[in-house]
Coordinates of C-alpha atoms and ligand atoms in Angstrom, one line a residue:
M1 CA 62.2 -65.5 -8.2
A2 CA 61.9 -62.9 -11.0
F3 CA 64.9 -60.7 -11.9
K4 CA 63.9 -57.1 -12.5
I5 CA 65.1 -55.0 -15.3
G6 CA 64.8 -51.3 -16.0
L7 CA 64.5 -50.5 -19.7
L8 CA 65.9 -47.2 -20.8
G9 CA 64.3 -46.6 -24.2
L10 CA 61.3 -48.1 -25.9
G11 CA 62.1 -47.4 -29.5
V12 CA 63.0 -49.9 -32.2
V13 CA 65.2 -52.1 -30.1
G14 CA 63.5 -51.5 -26.7
T15 CA 60.1 -52.5 -28.2
G16 CA 61.7 -55.6 -29.7
A17 CA 63.2 -56.6 -26.3
A18 CA 59.9 -56.0 -24.5
K19 CA 58.1 -58.2 -27.0
I20 CA 60.4 -61.1 -26.4
L21 CA 60.2 -60.7 -22.6
L22 CA 56.4 -60.5 -22.7
D23 CA 56.1 -63.6 -24.8
P24 CA 58.4 -66.2 -23.1
V25 CA 56.7 -69.4 -24.2
G26 CA 58.9 -71.7 -26.3
R27 CA 62.1 -69.8 -25.4
H28 CA 64.7 -70.6 -22.8
P29 CA 63.0 -70.8 -19.3
V30 CA 65.3 -68.0 -18.1
V31 CA 63.3 -65.6 -20.3
G32 CA 60.3 -66.2 -18.1
E33 CA 62.2 -65.1 -15.0
I34 CA 62.9 -61.6 -16.3
E35 CA 60.4 -59.0 -15.4
I36 CA 60.2 -55.5 -16.9
H37 CA 60.0 -53.3 -13.8
R38 CA 60.2 -49.8 -15.2
V39 CA 60.6 -48.3 -18.7
G40 CA 62.2 -44.9 -19.3
V41 CA 61.1 -42.9 -22.4
R42 CA 61.1 -39.3 -23.6
S43 CA 57.4 -39.1 -24.4
I44 CA 54.9 -41.0 -22.3
D45 CA 52.0 -40.4 -24.8
R46 CA 53.7 -41.7 -27.9
P47 CA 51.8 -44.7 -29.3
R48 CA 53.7 -47.9 -28.7
D49 CA 53.8 -51.1 -30.7
V50 CA 53.9 -53.2 -27.5
D51 CA 51.4 -53.9 -24.9
L52 CA 53.0 -52.7 -21.6
P53 CA 51.0 -51.5 -18.6
P54 CA 51.1 -47.7 -18.8
H55 CA 52.2 -47.3 -15.2
L56 CA 55.6 -48.9 -16.0
L57 CA 56.5 -45.9 -18.2
T58 CA 58.3 -42.9 -16.8
T59 CA 60.3 -39.9 -18.2
D60 CA 62.3 -39.9 -14.9
L61 CA 65.2 -42.1 -16.1
E62 CA 67.3 -41.3 -13.1
S63 CA 64.7 -43.0 -10.8
I64 CA 65.2 -46.2 -12.8
V65 CA 69.0 -46.4 -12.5
R66 CA 68.6 -45.7 -8.7
D67 CA 65.7 -48.1 -8.1
P68 CA 66.8 -50.6 -5.5
E69 CA 64.5 -53.2 -6.9
I70 CA 66.1 -53.3 -10.3
D71 CA 68.9 -55.8 -10.9
I72 CA 69.8 -55.0 -14.5
V73 CA 69.6 -51.7 -16.4
V74 CA 69.1 -52.1 -20.2
E75 CA 70.2 -49.0 -22.0
L76 CA 68.6 -48.6 -25.4
L77 CA 68.4 -44.8 -25.7
G78 CA 71.2 -44.2 -28.2
G79 CA 73.3 -41.1 -28.4
L80 CA 76.1 -40.1 -26.0
E81 CA 74.1 -38.2 -23.3
P82 CA 72.2 -38.9 -21.1
A83 CA 73.1 -42.6 -22.0
R84 CA 76.7 -42.4 -20.6
S85 CA 75.7 -40.7 -17.4
L86 CA 72.8 -43.1 -16.8
I87 CA 75.1 -46.1 -17.4
L88 CA 77.6 -44.8 -14.9
E89 CA 75.0 -44.0 -12.4
A90 CA 73.4 -47.5 -12.8
I91 CA 76.9 -49.0 -12.1
E92 CA 77.3 -46.7 -9.0
H93 CA 74.1 -48.2 -7.7
G94 CA 75.4 -51.7 -8.2
K95 CA 73.3 -52.6 -11.3
H96 CA 74.5 -54.7 -14.1
V97 CA 74.1 -53.1 -17.5
V98 CA 73.2 -54.3 -20.9
T99 CA 73.6 -51.8 -23.8
A100 CA 73.4 -51.7 -27.6
N101 CA 75.1 -48.3 -27.6
K102 CA 78.3 -48.6 -29.6
A103 CA 78.8 -44.9 -29.7
V104 CA 79.0 -44.6 -25.9
I105 CA 81.1 -47.8 -25.5
A106 CA 83.6 -46.8 -28.2
R107 CA 84.2 -43.4 -26.6
F108 CA 83.7 -44.0 -22.9
G109 CA 84.3 -47.7 -22.6
D110 CA 87.4 -47.2 -20.4
E111 CA 85.6 -45.1 -17.9
I112 CA 82.6 -47.4 -17.9
Y113 CA 84.5 -50.6 -17.5
A114 CA 86.8 -49.2 -14.9
R115 CA 83.8 -48.3 -12.7
A116 CA 82.0 -51.6 -13.5
N117 CA 85.1 -53.6 -12.4
E118 CA 85.4 -51.6 -9.2
K119 CA 81.7 -52.2 -8.4
G120 CA 81.8 -55.8 -9.5
V121 CA 79.1 -55.6 -12.2
Y122 CA 78.9 -56.6 -15.8
V123 CA 78.4 -54.3 -18.8
L124 CA 77.4 -56.6 -21.7
L125 CA 77.1 -55.3 -25.3
E126 CA 76.3 -58.1 -27.7
A127 CA 73.8 -55.9 -29.6
S128 CA 76.3 -53.1 -30.1
V129 CA 78.1 -54.8 -33.0
G130 CA 76.5 -56.8 -35.8
G131 CA 73.0 -56.5 -34.3
G132 CA 71.7 -60.0 -33.8
I133 CA 74.9 -61.7 -34.8
P134 CA 76.6 -63.3 -31.9
V135 CA 80.2 -61.9 -32.2
I136 CA 81.1 -60.2 -29.0
K137 CA 80.7 -63.2 -26.8
P138 CA 82.5 -65.6 -29.3
L139 CA 85.4 -63.1 -29.4
K140 CA 85.6 -63.0 -25.6
Q141 CA 85.1 -66.7 -25.1
S142 CA 85.0 -69.2 -27.9
L143 CA 87.9 -67.6 -29.8
G144 CA 89.9 -66.8 -26.7
A145 CA 92.6 -69.4 -27.3
N146 CA 93.6 -67.8 -30.6
R147 CA 96.0 -65.0 -31.5
I148 CA 93.8 -62.8 -33.6
T149 CA 95.5 -61.5 -36.7
S150 CA 92.6 -59.7 -38.5
I151 CA 89.0 -58.7 -38.3
L152 CA 87.2 -57.7 -41.5
G153 CA 83.6 -56.7 -41.3
I154 CA 80.5 -55.4 -42.9
V155 CA 79.2 -54.0 -39.7
N156 CA 76.6 -51.4 -40.7
G157 CA 73.3 -52.6 -41.9
T158 CA 72.0 -49.2 -43.2
T159 CA 75.0 -48.6 -45.6
N160 CA 75.0 -52.3 -46.7
Y161 CA 71.3 -52.0 -47.5
I162 CA 71.9 -48.8 -49.4
L163 CA 74.9 -50.1 -51.4
T164 CA 73.0 -53.4 -52.2
E165 CA 70.0 -51.5 -53.5
M166 CA 72.1 -49.2 -55.5
T167 CA 74.1 -52.1 -57.0
Q168 CA 71.2 -54.5 -57.6
K169 CA 68.4 -52.1 -58.6
G170 CA 70.2 -48.9 -59.5
A171 CA 68.3 -47.3 -56.7
D172 CA 68.8 -43.7 -55.6
F173 CA 70.9 -43.1 -52.5
A174 CA 68.5 -40.7 -50.7
E175 CA 65.4 -42.8 -51.4
V176 CA 67.0 -46.0 -50.1
L177 CA 68.3 -44.2 -47.0
A178 CA 64.7 -43.1 -46.3
V179 CA 63.5 -46.7 -46.5
A180 CA 66.4 -47.9 -44.2
Q181 CA 65.2 -45.3 -41.7
K182 CA 61.6 -46.4 -41.9
L183 CA 62.7 -50.1 -41.4
G184 CA 64.4 -49.0 -38.1
Y185 CA 67.9 -49.8 -39.3
A186 CA 69.4 -46.3 -39.3
E187 CA 70.7 -44.3 -36.3
A188 CA 68.6 -41.4 -35.0
D189 CA 71.0 -39.2 -36.9
P190 CA 71.8 -41.3 -40.0
T191 CA 75.0 -39.3 -40.6
A192 CA 76.5 -41.8 -38.2
D193 CA 75.7 -44.6 -40.7
V194 CA 76.4 -42.9 -44.0
D195 CA 79.7 -41.3 -42.9
G196 CA 81.1 -44.6 -41.5
L197 CA 81.1 -43.3 -37.9
D198 CA 78.9 -46.2 -36.6
A199 CA 81.1 -48.7 -38.3
A200 CA 84.1 -47.0 -36.8
D201 CA 82.6 -47.3 -33.3
K202 CA 82.0 -51.0 -34.0
I203 CA 85.5 -51.8 -35.3
A204 CA 87.0 -50.0 -32.3
I205 CA 85.0 -52.3 -30.0
L206 CA 85.9 -55.5 -32.0
A207 CA 89.6 -54.5 -32.2
S208 CA 89.7 -53.9 -28.5
L209 CA 88.3 -57.4 -27.9
G210 CA 90.2 -59.2 -30.6
F211 CA 93.6 -57.6 -29.9
G212 CA 93.2 -57.3 -26.1
G213 CA 93.9 -53.6 -25.6
R214 CA 92.1 -50.3 -25.4
V215 CA 91.4 -48.3 -28.6
K216 CA 91.1 -44.6 -28.8
R217 CA 88.1 -44.0 -31.0
E218 CA 89.8 -41.0 -32.7
D219 CA 92.5 -43.3 -34.0
V220 CA 90.1 -45.1 -36.3
Y221 CA 90.4 -43.8 -39.9
C222 CA 87.0 -43.3 -41.3
E223 CA 85.4 -42.6 -44.7
G224 CA 81.7 -43.1 -45.5
I225 CA 79.7 -44.0 -48.6
R226 CA 78.4 -40.5 -49.6
K227 CA 80.7 -40.3 -52.6
I228 CA 79.9 -43.7 -54.1
S229 CA 78.3 -43.2 -57.5
A230 CA 76.4 -45.4 -59.8
V231 CA 79.3 -45.0 -62.3
D232 CA 81.8 -46.5 -59.8
I233 CA 79.5 -49.3 -59.0
T234 CA 79.2 -50.1 -62.7
Y235 CA 82.9 -49.9 -63.3
A236 CA 83.7 -52.0 -60.2
D237 CA 81.3 -54.6 -61.5
R238 CA 83.0 -54.6 -64.9
L239 CA 86.4 -55.1 -63.2
G240 CA 85.1 -58.0 -61.1
F241 CA 84.4 -56.2 -57.8
V242 CA 81.5 -55.1 -55.6
I243 CA 81.7 -52.0 -53.4
K244 CA 81.2 -52.6 -49.7
L245 CA 81.7 -50.4 -46.6
L246 CA 84.4 -52.4 -44.9
A247 CA 85.7 -52.1 -41.3
I248 CA 89.2 -53.4 -40.9
A249 CA 91.4 -54.2 -37.8
K250 CA 94.5 -56.1 -38.4
D251 CA 98.1 -56.6 -37.4
S252 CA 100.1 -54.2 -39.5
V253 CA 102.1 -56.6 -41.6
E254 CA 104.4 -54.0 -43.1
D255 CA 106.4 -53.6 -39.9
D256 CA 107.4 -55.8 -37.0
S257 CA 106.0 -53.6 -34.3
D258 CA 102.8 -54.3 -32.4
T259 CA 100.9 -51.7 -34.3
L260 CA 97.4 -52.2 -35.7
E261 CA 95.7 -51.0 -38.9
L262 CA 92.3 -49.7 -38.0
R263 CA 90.0 -48.2 -40.7
V264 CA 86.6 -48.0 -42.2
H265 CA 86.1 -47.1 -45.9
P266 CA 84.2 -48.2 -49.0
T267 CA 86.2 -51.0 -50.6
L268 CA 86.2 -52.8 -53.9
L269 CA 85.9 -56.5 -53.0
P270 CA 86.6 -59.2 -55.5
K271 CA 83.3 -60.9 -56.2
T272 CA 84.8 -64.2 -55.0
H273 CA 85.6 -62.8 -51.5
P274 CA 83.5 -64.3 -48.6
L275 CA 82.2 -60.8 -47.7
A276 CA 81.2 -59.9 -51.3
N277 CA 77.8 -61.6 -51.2
I278 CA 76.7 -60.1 -47.8
N279 CA 73.7 -58.1 -48.9
G280 CA 70.9 -55.9 -47.6
V281 CA 70.8 -55.4 -43.9
Y282 CA 72.9 -58.4 -43.3
N283 CA 76.3 -58.0 -41.7
A284 CA 79.3 -60.4 -41.5
I285 CA 82.5 -60.4 -39.6
L286 CA 85.4 -62.4 -40.9
V287 CA 87.9 -63.2 -38.1
E288 CA 91.3 -64.7 -38.7
G289 CA 93.4 -66.1 -35.9
E290 CA 96.1 -68.6 -35.1
P291 CA 95.7 -71.6 -34.9
L292 CA 92.0 -71.4 -36.0
G293 CA 92.3 -69.9 -39.4
Q294 CA 89.2 -68.1 -40.7
V295 CA 85.8 -68.0 -39.1
M296 CA 82.9 -65.9 -40.4
F297 CA 79.9 -64.6 -38.3
Y298 CA 76.9 -63.7 -40.5
G299 CA 73.3 -62.5 -39.8
P300 CA 71.0 -59.6 -39.6
G301 CA 73.0 -56.5 -38.5
A302 CA 70.2 -54.2 -37.5
G303 CA 66.4 -54.1 -37.0
S304 CA 64.1 -54.5 -34.0
G305 CA 63.8 -58.3 -33.5
P306 CA 67.4 -59.3 -34.3
T307 CA 69.0 -56.6 -32.1
A308 CA 66.5 -57.4 -29.3
S309 CA 67.6 -61.0 -29.6
A310 CA 71.2 -60.0 -28.6
V311 CA 70.0 -57.7 -25.9
V312 CA 67.8 -60.3 -24.2
S313 CA 70.5 -62.9 -24.5
D314 CA 72.9 -60.6 -22.6
V315 CA 70.2 -60.1 -19.9
M316 CA 69.8 -63.9 -19.7
N317 CA 73.6 -64.3 -19.3
I318 CA 73.6 -62.0 -16.3
V319 CA 70.5 -63.7 -14.8
G320 CA 72.2 -67.1 -15.2
I321 CA 75.2 -65.8 -13.3
L322 CA 73.1 -64.2 -10.6
Q323 CA 71.2 -67.5 -10.2
S324 CA 74.2 -69.7 -10.0
S325 CA 76.7 -67.5 -8.1
G326 CA 74.6 -64.8 -6.4
K327 CA 75.3 -61.1 -6.3
T328 CA 78.6 -61.1 -4.6
A329 CA 80.5 -63.4 -6.9
T330 CA 83.8 -62.1 -8.5
L331 CA 83.4 -61.1 -12.1
D332 CA 84.0 -63.8 -14.7
P333 CA 87.1 -62.7 -16.6
L334 CA 85.8 -64.1 -19.8
L335 CA 82.7 -61.8 -19.7
S336 CA 84.1 -58.7 -18.1
C337 CA 86.7 -56.3 -19.6
T338 CA 90.0 -55.7 -17.9
H339 CA 92.3 -54.1 -20.6
Q340 CA 94.7 -51.5 -19.4
H341 CA 97.1 -50.7 -22.2
Y342 CA 96.3 -48.9 -25.4
C343 CA 96.8 -50.5 -28.8
Q344 CA 99.2 -48.7 -31.0
I345 CA 97.5 -47.6 -34.3
A346 CA 99.5 -47.1 -37.5
P347 CA 98.9 -43.7 -39.3
I348 CA 96.9 -44.1 -42.5
E349 CA 99.7 -42.8 -44.6
E350 CA 101.9 -45.7 -43.6
L351 CA 99.3 -48.4 -44.6
Y352 CA 99.6 -50.4 -47.8
S353 CA 96.5 -50.8 -50.0
R354 CA 95.5 -51.3 -53.6
F355 CA 93.6 -48.3 -55.0
Y356 CA 91.1 -47.7 -57.7
A357 CA 91.1 -44.1 -59.0
R358 CA 88.9 -42.7 -61.7
F359 CA 90.1 -39.7 -63.7
L360 CA 88.4 -37.3 -66.1
C361 CA 91.0 -36.1 -68.6
E362 CA 91.3 -34.1 -71.9
D363 CA 91.2 -36.6 -74.7
V364 CA 94.7 -35.8 -75.9
P365 CA 97.5 -38.1 -76.9
G366 CA 99.9 -39.1 -74.1
V367 CA 97.6 -38.6 -71.2
I368 CA 97.9 -42.2 -70.0
G369 CA 101.7 -41.8 -70.3
H370 CA 101.6 -38.8 -68.0
L371 CA 99.5 -40.6 -65.5
G372 CA 101.9 -43.6 -65.5
T373 CA 104.9 -41.3 -65.1
A374 CA 103.4 -39.5 -62.1
F375 CA 102.6 -42.7 -60.4
G376 CA 106.0 -44.2 -61.2
D377 CA 107.8 -41.1 -59.8
H378 CA 106.1 -41.8 -56.5
S379 CA 106.8 -45.6 -56.5
V380 CA 103.2 -46.4 -57.1
S381 CA 103.1 -49.4 -59.4
L382 CA 100.0 -50.0 -61.5
E383 CA 98.1 -53.2 -62.0
S384 CA 95.8 -51.8 -64.8
V385 CA 95.0 -48.6 -66.6
V386 CA 91.8 -48.6 -68.7
Q387 CA 90.2 -45.9 -70.8
I388 CA 86.7 -46.8 -69.9
G389 CA 84.5 -44.3 -71.7
F390 CA 83.7 -40.6 -72.2
Q391 CA 81.7 -38.2 -70.1
G392 CA 80.8 -34.7 -71.4
G393 CA 83.7 -34.8 -73.9
L394 CA 86.2 -35.9 -71.3
A395 CA 88.0 -39.3 -71.4
E396 CA 87.3 -41.4 -68.4
I397 CA 90.3 -43.4 -67.2
V398 CA 90.3 -46.0 -64.4
V399 CA 93.5 -47.0 -62.7
V400 CA 94.0 -49.9 -60.3
T401 CA 97.3 -50.0 -58.4
H402 CA 99.2 -52.8 -56.8
N403 CA 99.6 -52.8 -53.0
V404 CA 101.2 -49.4 -52.4
R405 CA 102.0 -47.1 -49.4
E406 CA 99.1 -44.7 -49.0
G407 CA 101.3 -41.7 -48.4
N408 CA 103.0 -42.3 -51.8
F409 CA 99.7 -42.8 -53.5
R410 CA 98.4 -39.5 -52.2
E411 CA 101.5 -37.6 -53.3
A412 CA 101.2 -39.1 -56.7
L413 CA 97.6 -37.9 -56.8
R414 CA 98.6 -34.3 -55.9
A415 CA 101.1 -34.3 -58.8
I416 CA 98.5 -35.8 -61.2
D417 CA 95.9 -33.2 -60.1
S418 CA 98.2 -30.4 -61.2
L419 CA 98.6 -31.8 -64.7
D420 CA 97.0 -29.7 -67.5
A421 CA 95.3 -32.7 -69.1
I422 CA 93.6 -33.8 -65.9
H423 CA 90.2 -32.3 -65.4
S424 CA 89.2 -34.0 -62.1
I425 CA 89.6 -37.1 -60.0
P426 CA 86.0 -38.0 -59.1
S427 CA 86.7 -41.1 -57.1
I428 CA 89.4 -42.8 -55.2
L429 CA 88.6 -46.1 -53.5
R430 CA 90.6 -48.8 -51.9
V431 CA 90.7 -52.4 -53.3
L432 CA 91.0 -55.5 -51.3
Ligands
NDP1 N1 67.9 -49.9 -34.6 C1 68.8 -50.8 -34.7 O1 68.7 -51.7 -35.7 C2 69.9 -51.0 -33.8 C3 70.2 -50.0 -32.8 N2 71.2 -50.2 -32.0 C4 71.4 -49.2 -30.9 O2 70.3 -49.4 -30.0 C5 70.1 -48.1 -29.4 C6 68.6 -47.8 -29.5 O3 68.4 -47.7 -30.9 P1 66.8 -47.6 -31.5 O4 66.0 -48.4 -30.7 O5 67.0 -47.8 -32.9 O6 66.5 -46.0 -31.2 P2 65.1 -45.3 -31.2 O7 65.4 -43.9 -31.5 O8 64.1 -46.1 -31.9 O9 64.6 -45.4 -29.6 C7 65.2 -44.6 -28.6 C8 64.4 -44.7 -27.4 O10 65.0 -44.0 -26.3 C9 64.1 -43.0 -25.8 N3 65.0 -41.8 -25.5 C10 66.0 -41.3 -26.3 N4 66.6 -40.3 -25.7 C11 65.9 -40.1 -24.5 C12 66.0 -39.2 -23.4 N5 66.9 -38.2 -23.5 N6 65.2 -39.3 -22.4 C13 64.2 -40.3 -22.4 N7 64.1 -41.2 -23.4 C14 64.9 -41.1 -24.4 C15 63.1 -42.7 -26.9 O11 61.9 -42.3 -26.2 P3 60.5 -42.0 -27.0 O12 60.1 -43.4 -27.5 O13 59.6 -41.5 -26.0 O14 60.9 -41.1 -28.1 C16 62.9 -44.1 -27.5 O15 62.0 -44.9 -26.8 C17 71.1 -47.2 -30.0 O16 72.2 -47.1 -29.2 C18 71.4 -47.8 -31.3 O17 72.7 -47.4 -31.8 C19 72.1 -51.2 -32.1 C20 71.9 -52.2 -33.1 C21 70.9 -52.1 -34.0
LIG2 N1 72.4 -48.1 -37.6 C1 73.0 -49.3 -37.3 C2 72.2 -50.1 -36.4 C3 72.9 -51.3 -35.9 O1 73.9 -51.2 -35.2 C4 73.2 -50.1 -38.6 O2 72.6 -49.7 -39.6 O3 74.0 -51.0 -38.6
NA3 NA1 76.0 -58.8 -32.0

């Protein structure tokens, strides 16, 4: 018996999923039991890179989520609406859902999972984080015996591709972004990638799974890569670092409470760090837990085929359950989501980090002393201060701090900014 799916979206990921399903030979036999019943798109006449019978396509997406013949709705539209409403309506009609939409899950996951649990259906989302990397299911199942203490990830393929090209080839930001869009890595609105919002959605999802609580998306501190310049990439390199957009969720070690650190920002990583050599569209997620220690998940973080691999695997999981237990079985607690309480998130000012800051100063005697004094006055201890060069007659000084409270560091910067000898502070980055 074939299991019928309704595909919402036939873009980069939808096309990849359809290609796998239309070509089952050599894959797991379950793939051959999945039938594409309807496909919802915006424009029927748009040329497609996959050979589907034209009568399957419709612009009436509501009719798909209500279709009594469909077992599983696969949402690959992107964006918040109509994706959220269609997912909820599919659930109301007793359909299982597979989605790659981290933006919807990070914002409306509570609502979606509450309804899914009431209706006894699964909402699986392996493709939503790390593209083709299996990380959601391992966090739910294979690592379930551990107390997770930290999750560090490079979880956005577009920005990792851009930073890699800028670092290795001195490429121009806008040009590389255009290539990433052409390769199908970027979101429909690439601001979500570049400004770190997509990575913030993903770390909210990972944190919720790893730390077993709900996460409010607005609690994730987020900075993107727009301000990263070739100058900082070069100086980071000289100091022994690479710059990566890092997503971090970890137990806040500075206090005994149950609070979490949750943040996304460009970070100077020591070249010896396991995440430092994750390049191009590849993503990696380094999970630390007790008693396991560290485990790293690595693979293609975006793109048609890899993301479709995760989507189809989720569909197969549901088909496997339907085959073995039937439609009325209770939900498997290791695949569904039942969190009730919200994780407590520490304010960014209270977090401790190392910082890299680049100053442009008048080339006058004593300027390094003034910097040191201002930092010292705010209990910010310095690891190194280097006058690294000159730019337009101004001395360029780079400071790397020890692990300091962010609130103190910011106050020190305000004091430094008001010094006569300081012309500007072009960059401030965190250091791992
Ligand atoms: N691209 C990637 O590498 C990855 C993407 N994702 C996620 O997967 C999802 C899909 O992304 P992707 O395939 O890249 O997106 P695309 O923009 O390539 O495709 C979107 C598809 O949805 C259809 N669509 C969008 N809005 C509507 C609407 N209002 N009504 C009808 N149809 C609509 C489009 O129709 P039409 O074709 O007619 O325009 C298109 O087929 C997103 O949530 C994204 O975040 C996750 C991991 C990786
Ligand atoms: N735009 C995203 C796509 C995958 O989630 C990215 O670049 O990682
Ligand atoms: Na994944």
